[in-house]
Amino acid sequence: MRRLSFPALVALLAILTAVLFASSLLVGPSNIGIGDAFGALFGNEGVTTMVMREIRLPRAILGVCVGATLGLSGAVLQGWLRNPLADAGVLGIGSSAALGAVIAIVSGLAYASPLALPVSALAGAGLAAILVFALAGQGEGGNGLILAGVAVASLTSALTALTLNLSANPFATLEIVFWSMGSLGDRSLDHVYLALPFMAVGWLLLASVGRSLDAMTLGAETASSLGVRLAWVRAIILFATAAAVGGATAVTGVVGFVGLVVPHVLRPLVGSRPSRLMVASALGGATLLTMADLAVRLILPSRDLKLGVVTAIVGAPFFFRLILHERRRSMR
């Protein structure tokens, strides 16, 4: 098949994202027509306006923004580490955010305020970034950062499991398990206002390293000779990923595989330039996550199917295929 040009691919993904965003606004248990649905967003239609603005609109916005965050961060980390198996999980940010959420639930803070849980999860992600950066030191390579991220992820996962084990409240344990599966349900505009600034800052910072990642495809020494400050790029990537993914995880819970699958699928279509893959992966992540959320609402609307379960079912076969591909390539 003839490869699409990069502008055509971006335009196609943008149109698909817009169509899925509009579809997300129209899908729900309330039977609202297309005209009434969009009219209620900009008018005052009583209950219909409340459903559209307070329930469907936040869910649609978060689906696009969180998906874009996961796709973009995955593309950046894979480009920087030059490893197609990398995503935000290697930095321990998701597991640390989960630990913050668990502490909020077990301590009762989550019941005192609806935003206490996402704020605690966001704090956990920020502390993880600081700890990983401190453990990795000031070196320019990525191996130290990966080892530090794995150590932090292992520690926070163990602490989460310990908290679950010692929790005497079965309802809190059940809520922790459900939160860890990821979901966009029951999110309000307050969650959007909390997470979107962190995600936006992360997007801008990650976008600023696009040219540096392009230069790094020529090798670290060549990139340094071209003026790329590798240690500075590493710091930007770490804290930008923590801000963006931490903000996303804080309001949705853990949603896996998006940052791994989307860059892997789109890489053959954009070539070897990480800066182009970043743009395509952001749109591809928004497309995939919004599509998965629509599937959650359409397949089993009465069973509260979790978003992270759907993305794992979709992503696992791609992960297995990638592993087999890498294995065959190493045997040549």
GROMACS .gro file of C-alpha atoms in nm:
model
  332
    1MET     CA    1   0.000   0.000   0.000
    2ARG     CA    2   0.120   0.349  -0.078
    3ARG     CA    3   0.210   0.532   0.241
    4LEU     CA    4  -0.003   0.834   0.327
    5SER     CA    5   0.176   1.165   0.335
    6PHE     CA    6   0.230   1.301   0.685
    7PRO     CA    7  -0.017   1.593   0.645
    8ALA     CA    8  -0.279   1.354   0.508
    9LEU     CA    9  -0.228   1.114   0.799
   10VAL     CA   10  -0.256   1.394   1.055
   11ALA     CA   11  -0.569   1.529   0.885
   12LEU     CA   12  -0.725   1.182   0.880
   13LEU     CA   13  -0.651   1.124   1.248
   14ALA     CA   14  -0.779   1.470   1.339
   15ILE     CA   15  -1.107   1.411   1.153
   16LEU     CA   16  -1.145   1.070   1.315
   17THR     CA   17  -1.082   1.219   1.658
   18ALA     CA   18  -1.343   1.491   1.597
   19VAL     CA   19  -1.601   1.237   1.478
   20LEU     CA   20  -1.541   1.014   1.780
   21PHE     CA   21  -1.559   1.316   2.014
   22ALA     CA   22  -1.898   1.407   1.870
   23SER     CA   23  -2.010   1.044   1.894
   24SER     CA   24  -1.907   1.038   2.259
   25LEU     CA   25  -2.141   1.329   2.322
   26LEU     CA   26  -2.432   1.138   2.169
   27VAL     CA   27  -2.392   0.801   2.343
   28GLY     CA   28  -2.548   0.743   2.682
   29PRO     CA   29  -2.842   0.591   2.867
   30SER     CA   30  -3.051   0.903   2.813
   31ASN     CA   31  -3.224   0.899   2.475
   32ILE     CA   32  -3.134   1.245   2.344
   33GLY     CA   33  -3.154   1.329   1.975
   34ILE     CA   34  -2.865   1.481   1.784
   35GLY     CA   35  -3.025   1.825   1.751
   36ASP     CA   36  -3.137   1.835   2.115
   37ALA     CA   37  -2.797   1.711   2.235
   38PHE     CA   38  -2.590   1.976   2.063
   39GLY     CA   39  -2.851   2.243   2.125
   40ALA     CA   40  -2.838   2.172   2.497
   41LEU     CA   41  -2.461   2.229   2.502
   42PHE     CA   42  -2.505   2.592   2.400
   43GLY     CA   43  -2.851   2.661   2.538
   44ASN     CA   44  -3.056   2.605   2.851
   45GLU     CA   45  -3.268   2.294   2.813
   46GLY     CA   46  -3.302   2.200   3.179
   47VAL     CA   47  -3.224   1.834   3.244
   48THR     CA   48  -3.088   1.781   2.894
   49THR     CA   49  -2.836   2.061   2.943
   50MET     CA   50  -2.728   1.912   3.274
   51VAL     CA   51  -2.677   1.568   3.117
   52MET     CA   52  -2.476   1.711   2.827
   53ARG     CA   53  -2.263   1.959   3.020
   54GLU     CA   54  -2.209   1.775   3.346
   55ILE     CA   55  -2.191   1.411   3.232
   56ARG     CA   56  -2.120   1.364   2.862
   57LEU     CA   57  -1.903   1.668   2.787
   58PRO     CA   58  -1.645   1.602   3.064
   59ARG     CA   59  -1.623   1.237   2.962
   60ALA     CA   60  -1.566   1.325   2.596
   61ILE     CA   61  -1.304   1.589   2.680
   62LEU     CA   62  -1.115   1.356   2.912
   63GLY     CA   63  -1.127   1.075   2.656
   64VAL     CA   64  -0.953   1.291   2.396
   65CYS     CA   65  -0.708   1.459   2.635
   66VAL     CA   66  -0.606   1.150   2.829
   67GLY     CA   67  -0.567   0.947   2.510
   68ALA     CA   68  -0.353   1.222   2.356
   69THR     CA   69  -0.141   1.233   2.671
   70LEU     CA   70  -0.076   0.860   2.676
   71GLY     CA   71  -0.002   0.841   2.303
   72LEU     CA   72   0.229   1.143   2.308
   73SER     CA   73   0.422   1.032   2.617
   74GLY     CA   74   0.467   0.683   2.472
   75ALA     CA   75   0.606   0.823   2.146
   76VAL     CA   76   0.847   1.054   2.329
   77LEU     CA   77   0.978   0.783   2.562
   78GLN     CA   78   1.019   0.533   2.280
   79GLY     CA   79   1.206   0.792   2.075
   80TRP     CA   80   1.429   0.900   2.359
   81LEU     CA   81   1.509   0.554   2.490
   82ARG     CA   82   1.513   0.410   2.135
   83ASN     CA   83   1.306   0.121   2.267
   84PRO     CA   84   0.968   0.029   2.112
   85LEU     CA   85   0.862  -0.133   2.442
   86ALA     CA   86   0.885   0.189   2.645
   87ASP     CA   87   0.591   0.386   2.779
   88ALA     CA   88   0.514   0.592   3.089
   89GLY     CA   89   0.503   0.275   3.298
   90VAL     CA   90   0.883   0.247   3.289
   91LEU     CA   91   0.908   0.562   3.501
   92GLY     CA   92   0.677   0.433   3.774
   93ILE     CA   93   0.442   0.730   3.738
   94GLY     CA   94   0.120   0.530   3.700
   95SER     CA   95   0.190   0.298   3.993
   96SER     CA   96   0.289   0.594   4.212
   97ALA     CA   97  -0.031   0.777   4.121
   98ALA     CA   98  -0.222   0.460   4.209
   99LEU     CA   99  -0.053   0.452   4.549
  100GLY     CA  100  -0.158   0.812   4.613
  101ALA     CA  101  -0.516   0.723   4.524
  102VAL     CA  102  -0.507   0.416   4.749
  103ILE     CA  103  -0.387   0.624   5.043
  104ALA     CA  104  -0.669   0.874   4.984
  105ILE     CA  105  -0.930   0.596   4.978
  106VAL     CA  106  -0.803   0.404   5.279
  107SER     CA  107  -0.750   0.717   5.491
  108GLY     CA  108  -1.098   0.846   5.411
  109LEU     CA  109  -0.981   1.162   5.232
  110ALA     CA  110  -1.155   1.048   4.915
  111TYR     CA  111  -1.489   1.062   5.094
  112ALA     CA  112  -1.429   1.409   5.238
  113SER     CA  113  -1.401   1.578   4.899
  114PRO     CA  114  -1.465   1.453   4.544
  115LEU     CA  115  -1.131   1.596   4.431
  116ALA     CA  116  -0.923   1.454   4.717
  117LEU     CA  117  -0.860   1.128   4.531
  118PRO     CA  118  -0.727   1.282   4.205
  119VAL     CA  119  -0.521   1.537   4.397
  120SER     CA  120  -0.360   1.258   4.602
  121ALA     CA  121  -0.291   1.058   4.286
  122LEU     CA  122  -0.136   1.364   4.123
  123ALA     CA  123   0.083   1.419   4.427
  124GLY     CA  124   0.197   1.057   4.408
  125ALA     CA  125   0.297   1.102   4.043
  126GLY     CA  126   0.492   1.419   4.124
  127LEU     CA  127   0.680   1.255   4.409
  128ALA     CA  128   0.764   0.962   4.181
  129ALA     CA  129   0.920   1.196   3.925
  130ILE     CA  130   1.133   1.365   4.193
  131LEU     CA  131   1.243   1.030   4.337
  132VAL     CA  132   1.327   0.882   3.996
  133PHE     CA  133   1.526   1.191   3.903
  134ALA     CA  134   1.716   1.181   4.233
  135LEU     CA  135   1.794   0.810   4.202
  136ALA     CA  136   1.902   0.832   3.837
  137GLY     CA  137   2.152   1.108   3.906
  138GLN     CA  138   2.272   1.363   3.654
  139GLY     CA  139   2.386   1.126   3.380
  140GLU     CA  140   2.274   1.175   3.022
  141GLY     CA  141   2.183   0.816   2.941
  142GLY     CA  142   1.847   0.648   2.976
  143ASN     CA  143   1.948   0.322   3.142
  144GLY     CA  144   1.984   0.478   3.486
  145LEU     CA  145   1.644   0.640   3.455
  146ILE     CA  146   1.483   0.311   3.351
  147LEU     CA  147   1.638   0.130   3.648
  148ALA     CA  148   1.524   0.406   3.883
  149GLY     CA  149   1.174   0.396   3.734
  150VAL     CA  150   1.153   0.018   3.772
  151ALA     CA  151   1.268   0.047   4.134
  152VAL     CA  152   1.008   0.314   4.214
  153ALA     CA  153   0.735   0.120   4.034
  154SER     CA  154   0.821  -0.198   4.226
  155LEU     CA  155   0.822  -0.014   4.557
  156THR     CA  156   0.494   0.166   4.501
  157SER     CA  157   0.325  -0.149   4.369
  158ALA     CA  158   0.440  -0.336   4.678
  159LEU     CA  159   0.310  -0.060   4.906
  160THR     CA  160  -0.023  -0.061   4.722
  161ALA     CA  161  -0.052  -0.437   4.765
  162LEU     CA  162   0.040  -0.404   5.133
  163THR     CA  163  -0.228  -0.139   5.183
  164LEU     CA  164  -0.487  -0.362   5.018
  165ASN     CA  165  -0.376  -0.653   5.232
  166LEU     CA  166  -0.406  -0.461   5.558
  167SER     CA  167  -0.725  -0.274   5.476
  168ALA     CA  168  -1.008  -0.370   5.709
  169ASN     CA  169  -1.272  -0.199   5.498
  170PRO     CA  170  -1.397  -0.426   5.218
  171PHE     CA  171  -1.575  -0.136   5.048
  172ALA     CA  172  -1.253   0.064   5.031
  173THR     CA  173  -1.074  -0.240   4.889
  174LEU     CA  174  -1.341  -0.280   4.623
  175GLU     CA  175  -1.320   0.087   4.529
  176ILE     CA  176  -0.941   0.063   4.500
  177VAL     CA  177  -0.970  -0.235   4.269
  178PHE     CA  178  -1.226  -0.058   4.049
  179TRP     CA  179  -1.020   0.263   4.039
  180SER     CA  180  -0.711   0.070   3.931
  181MET     CA  181  -0.902  -0.063   3.628
  182GLY     CA  182  -0.945   0.286   3.483
  183SER     CA  183  -1.266   0.460   3.384
  184LEU     CA  184  -1.404   0.785   3.243
  185GLY     CA  185  -1.744   0.738   3.403
  186ASP     CA  186  -1.882   0.975   3.668
  187ARG     CA  187  -1.626   1.244   3.590
  188SER     CA  188  -1.726   1.609   3.609
  189LEU     CA  189  -1.591   1.937   3.476
  190ASP     CA  190  -1.408   1.975   3.807
  191HIS     CA  191  -1.194   1.676   3.709
  192VAL     CA  192  -1.129   1.839   3.370
  193TYR     CA  193  -1.026   2.166   3.537
  194LEU     CA  194  -0.794   1.977   3.772
  195ALA     CA  195  -0.619   1.755   3.517
  196LEU     CA  196  -0.616   1.965   3.200
  197PRO     CA  197  -0.361   2.228   3.316
  198PHE     CA  198  -0.111   1.956   3.411
  199MET     CA  199  -0.167   1.771   3.085
  200ALA     CA  200  -0.137   2.094   2.882
  201VAL     CA  201   0.192   2.186   3.049
  202GLY     CA  202   0.320   1.835   2.981
  203TRP     CA  203   0.217   1.858   2.614
  204LEU     CA  204   0.399   2.188   2.565
  205LEU     CA  205   0.717   2.065   2.732
  206LEU     CA  206   0.717   1.738   2.540
  207ALA     CA  207   0.657   1.923   2.213
  208SER     CA  208   0.964   2.134   2.284
  209VAL     CA  209   1.197   1.831   2.268
  210GLY     CA  210   1.078   1.709   1.928
  211ARG     CA  211   1.376   1.844   1.735
  212SER     CA  212   1.615   1.712   1.999
  213LEU     CA  213   1.470   1.364   1.959
  214ASP     CA  214   1.511   1.393   1.582
  215ALA     CA  215   1.878   1.475   1.634
  216MET     CA  216   1.920   1.186   1.878
  217THR     CA  217   1.826   0.937   1.606
  218LEU     CA  218   2.176   1.008   1.469
  219GLY     CA  219   2.330   0.898   1.799
  220ALA     CA  220   2.395   1.067   2.134
  221GLU     CA  221   2.740   1.196   2.039
  222THR     CA  222   2.617   1.345   1.713
  223ALA     CA  223   2.321   1.505   1.890
  224SER     CA  224   2.555   1.659   2.148
  225SER     CA  225   2.775   1.797   1.869
  226LEU     CA  226   2.463   1.959   1.721
  227GLY     CA  227   2.398   2.143   2.046
  228VAL     CA  228   2.146   1.909   2.211
  229ARG     CA  229   2.183   1.913   2.590
  230LEU     CA  230   2.101   1.552   2.666
  231ALA     CA  231   2.076   1.590   3.043
  232TRP     CA  232   1.839   1.885   3.001
  233VAL     CA  233   1.626   1.692   2.752
  234ARG     CA  234   1.606   1.402   2.994
  235ALA     CA  235   1.489   1.627   3.277
  236ILE     CA  236   1.223   1.788   3.057
  237ILE     CA  237   1.093   1.449   2.941
  238LEU     CA  238   1.078   1.312   3.295
  239PHE     CA  239   0.891   1.601   3.455
  240ALA     CA  240   0.670   1.667   3.152
  241THR     CA  241   0.567   1.302   3.145
  242ALA     CA  242   0.502   1.311   3.519
  243ALA     CA  243   0.282   1.619   3.483
  244ALA     CA  244   0.085   1.496   3.182
  245VAL     CA  245   0.049   1.127   3.271
  246GLY     CA  246   0.009   1.206   3.640
  247GLY     CA  247  -0.277   1.442   3.563
  248ALA     CA  248  -0.438   1.187   3.332
  249THR     CA  249  -0.402   0.896   3.574
  250ALA     CA  250  -0.529   1.107   3.862
  251VAL     CA  251  -0.874   1.144   3.707
  252THR     CA  252  -0.910   0.819   3.511
  253GLY     CA  253  -0.716   0.558   3.706
  254VAL     CA  254  -0.467   0.329   3.540
  255VAL     CA  255  -0.523   0.288   3.164
  256GLY     CA  256  -0.257   0.072   3.005
  257PHE     CA  257  -0.123  -0.015   2.659
  258VAL     CA  258  -0.227   0.308   2.482
  259GLY     CA  259   0.120   0.460   2.505
  260LEU     CA  260   0.274   0.134   2.386
  261VAL     CA  261   0.039   0.037   2.104
  262VAL     CA  262  -0.032   0.369   1.931
  263PRO     CA  263   0.330   0.471   1.851
  264HIS     CA  264   0.406   0.115   1.742
  265VAL     CA  265   0.115   0.112   1.497
  266LEU     CA  266   0.182   0.459   1.355
  267ARG     CA  267   0.561   0.445   1.331
  268PRO     CA  268   0.565   0.268   0.990
  269LEU     CA  269   0.335   0.541   0.854
  270VAL     CA  270   0.542   0.843   0.959
  271GLY     CA  271   0.898   0.720   0.910
  272SER     CA  272   1.182   0.751   1.156
  273ARG     CA  273   1.129   1.110   1.273
  274PRO     CA  274   1.017   1.112   1.640
  275SER     CA  275   0.875   1.465   1.610
  276ARG     CA  276   0.628   1.348   1.347
  277LEU     CA  277   0.544   1.038   1.547
  278MET     CA  278   0.465   1.258   1.848
  279VAL     CA  279   0.196   1.447   1.659
  280ALA     CA  280   0.046   1.135   1.505
  281SER     CA  281   0.057   0.944   1.835
  282ALA     CA  282  -0.121   1.221   2.024
  283LEU     CA  283  -0.409   1.209   1.776
  284GLY     CA  284  -0.394   0.830   1.756
  285GLY     CA  285  -0.409   0.800   2.135
  286ALA     CA  286  -0.711   1.030   2.148
  287THR     CA  287  -0.876   0.819   1.879
  288LEU     CA  288  -0.803   0.487   2.047
  289LEU     CA  289  -0.911   0.588   2.397
  290THR     CA  290  -1.231   0.758   2.280
  291MET     CA  291  -1.312   0.453   2.071
  292ALA     CA  292  -1.249   0.226   2.370
  293ASP     CA  293  -1.473   0.441   2.589
  294LEU     CA  294  -1.750   0.420   2.331
  295ALA     CA  295  -1.708   0.041   2.331
  296VAL     CA  296  -1.741   0.042   2.712
  297ARG     CA  297  -2.076   0.218   2.687
  298LEU     CA  298  -2.211   0.017   2.395
  299ILE     CA  299  -2.099  -0.342   2.467
  300LEU     CA  300  -2.215  -0.385   2.829
  301PRO     CA  301  -2.384  -0.060   2.931
  302SER     CA  302  -2.543  -0.213   3.241
  303ARG     CA  303  -2.229  -0.382   3.380
  304ASP     CA  304  -1.991  -0.084   3.415
  305LEU     CA  305  -1.718  -0.238   3.202
  306LYS     CA  306  -1.391  -0.063   3.289
  307LEU     CA  307  -1.191   0.129   3.032
  308GLY     CA  308  -0.856  -0.017   3.135
  309VAL     CA  309  -0.990  -0.366   3.078
  310VAL     CA  310  -1.087  -0.283   2.719
  311THR     CA  311  -0.753  -0.117   2.637
  312ALA     CA  312  -0.570  -0.416   2.785
  313ILE     CA  313  -0.772  -0.660   2.573
  314VAL     CA  314  -0.700  -0.451   2.264
  315GLY     CA  315  -0.336  -0.385   2.348
  316ALA     CA  316  -0.219  -0.726   2.468
  317PRO     CA  317  -0.221  -0.888   2.119
  318PHE     CA  318  -0.014  -0.598   1.982
  319PHE     CA  319   0.226  -0.639   2.274
  320PHE     CA  320   0.267  -1.009   2.203
  321ARG     CA  321   0.319  -0.938   1.833
  322LEU     CA  322   0.585  -0.681   1.915
  323ILE     CA  323   0.768  -0.923   2.144
  324LEU     CA  324   0.766  -1.194   1.877
  325HIS     CA  325   0.886  -0.946   1.615
  326GLU     CA  326   1.176  -0.838   1.838
  327ARG     CA  327   1.259  -1.199   1.910
  328ARG     CA  328   1.271  -1.292   1.540
  329ARG     CA  329   1.485  -0.988   1.462
  330SER     CA  330   1.736  -1.076   1.736
  331MET     CA  331   1.769  -1.431   1.596
  332ARG     CA  332   1.866  -1.314   1.248
   0.00000   0.00000   0.00000
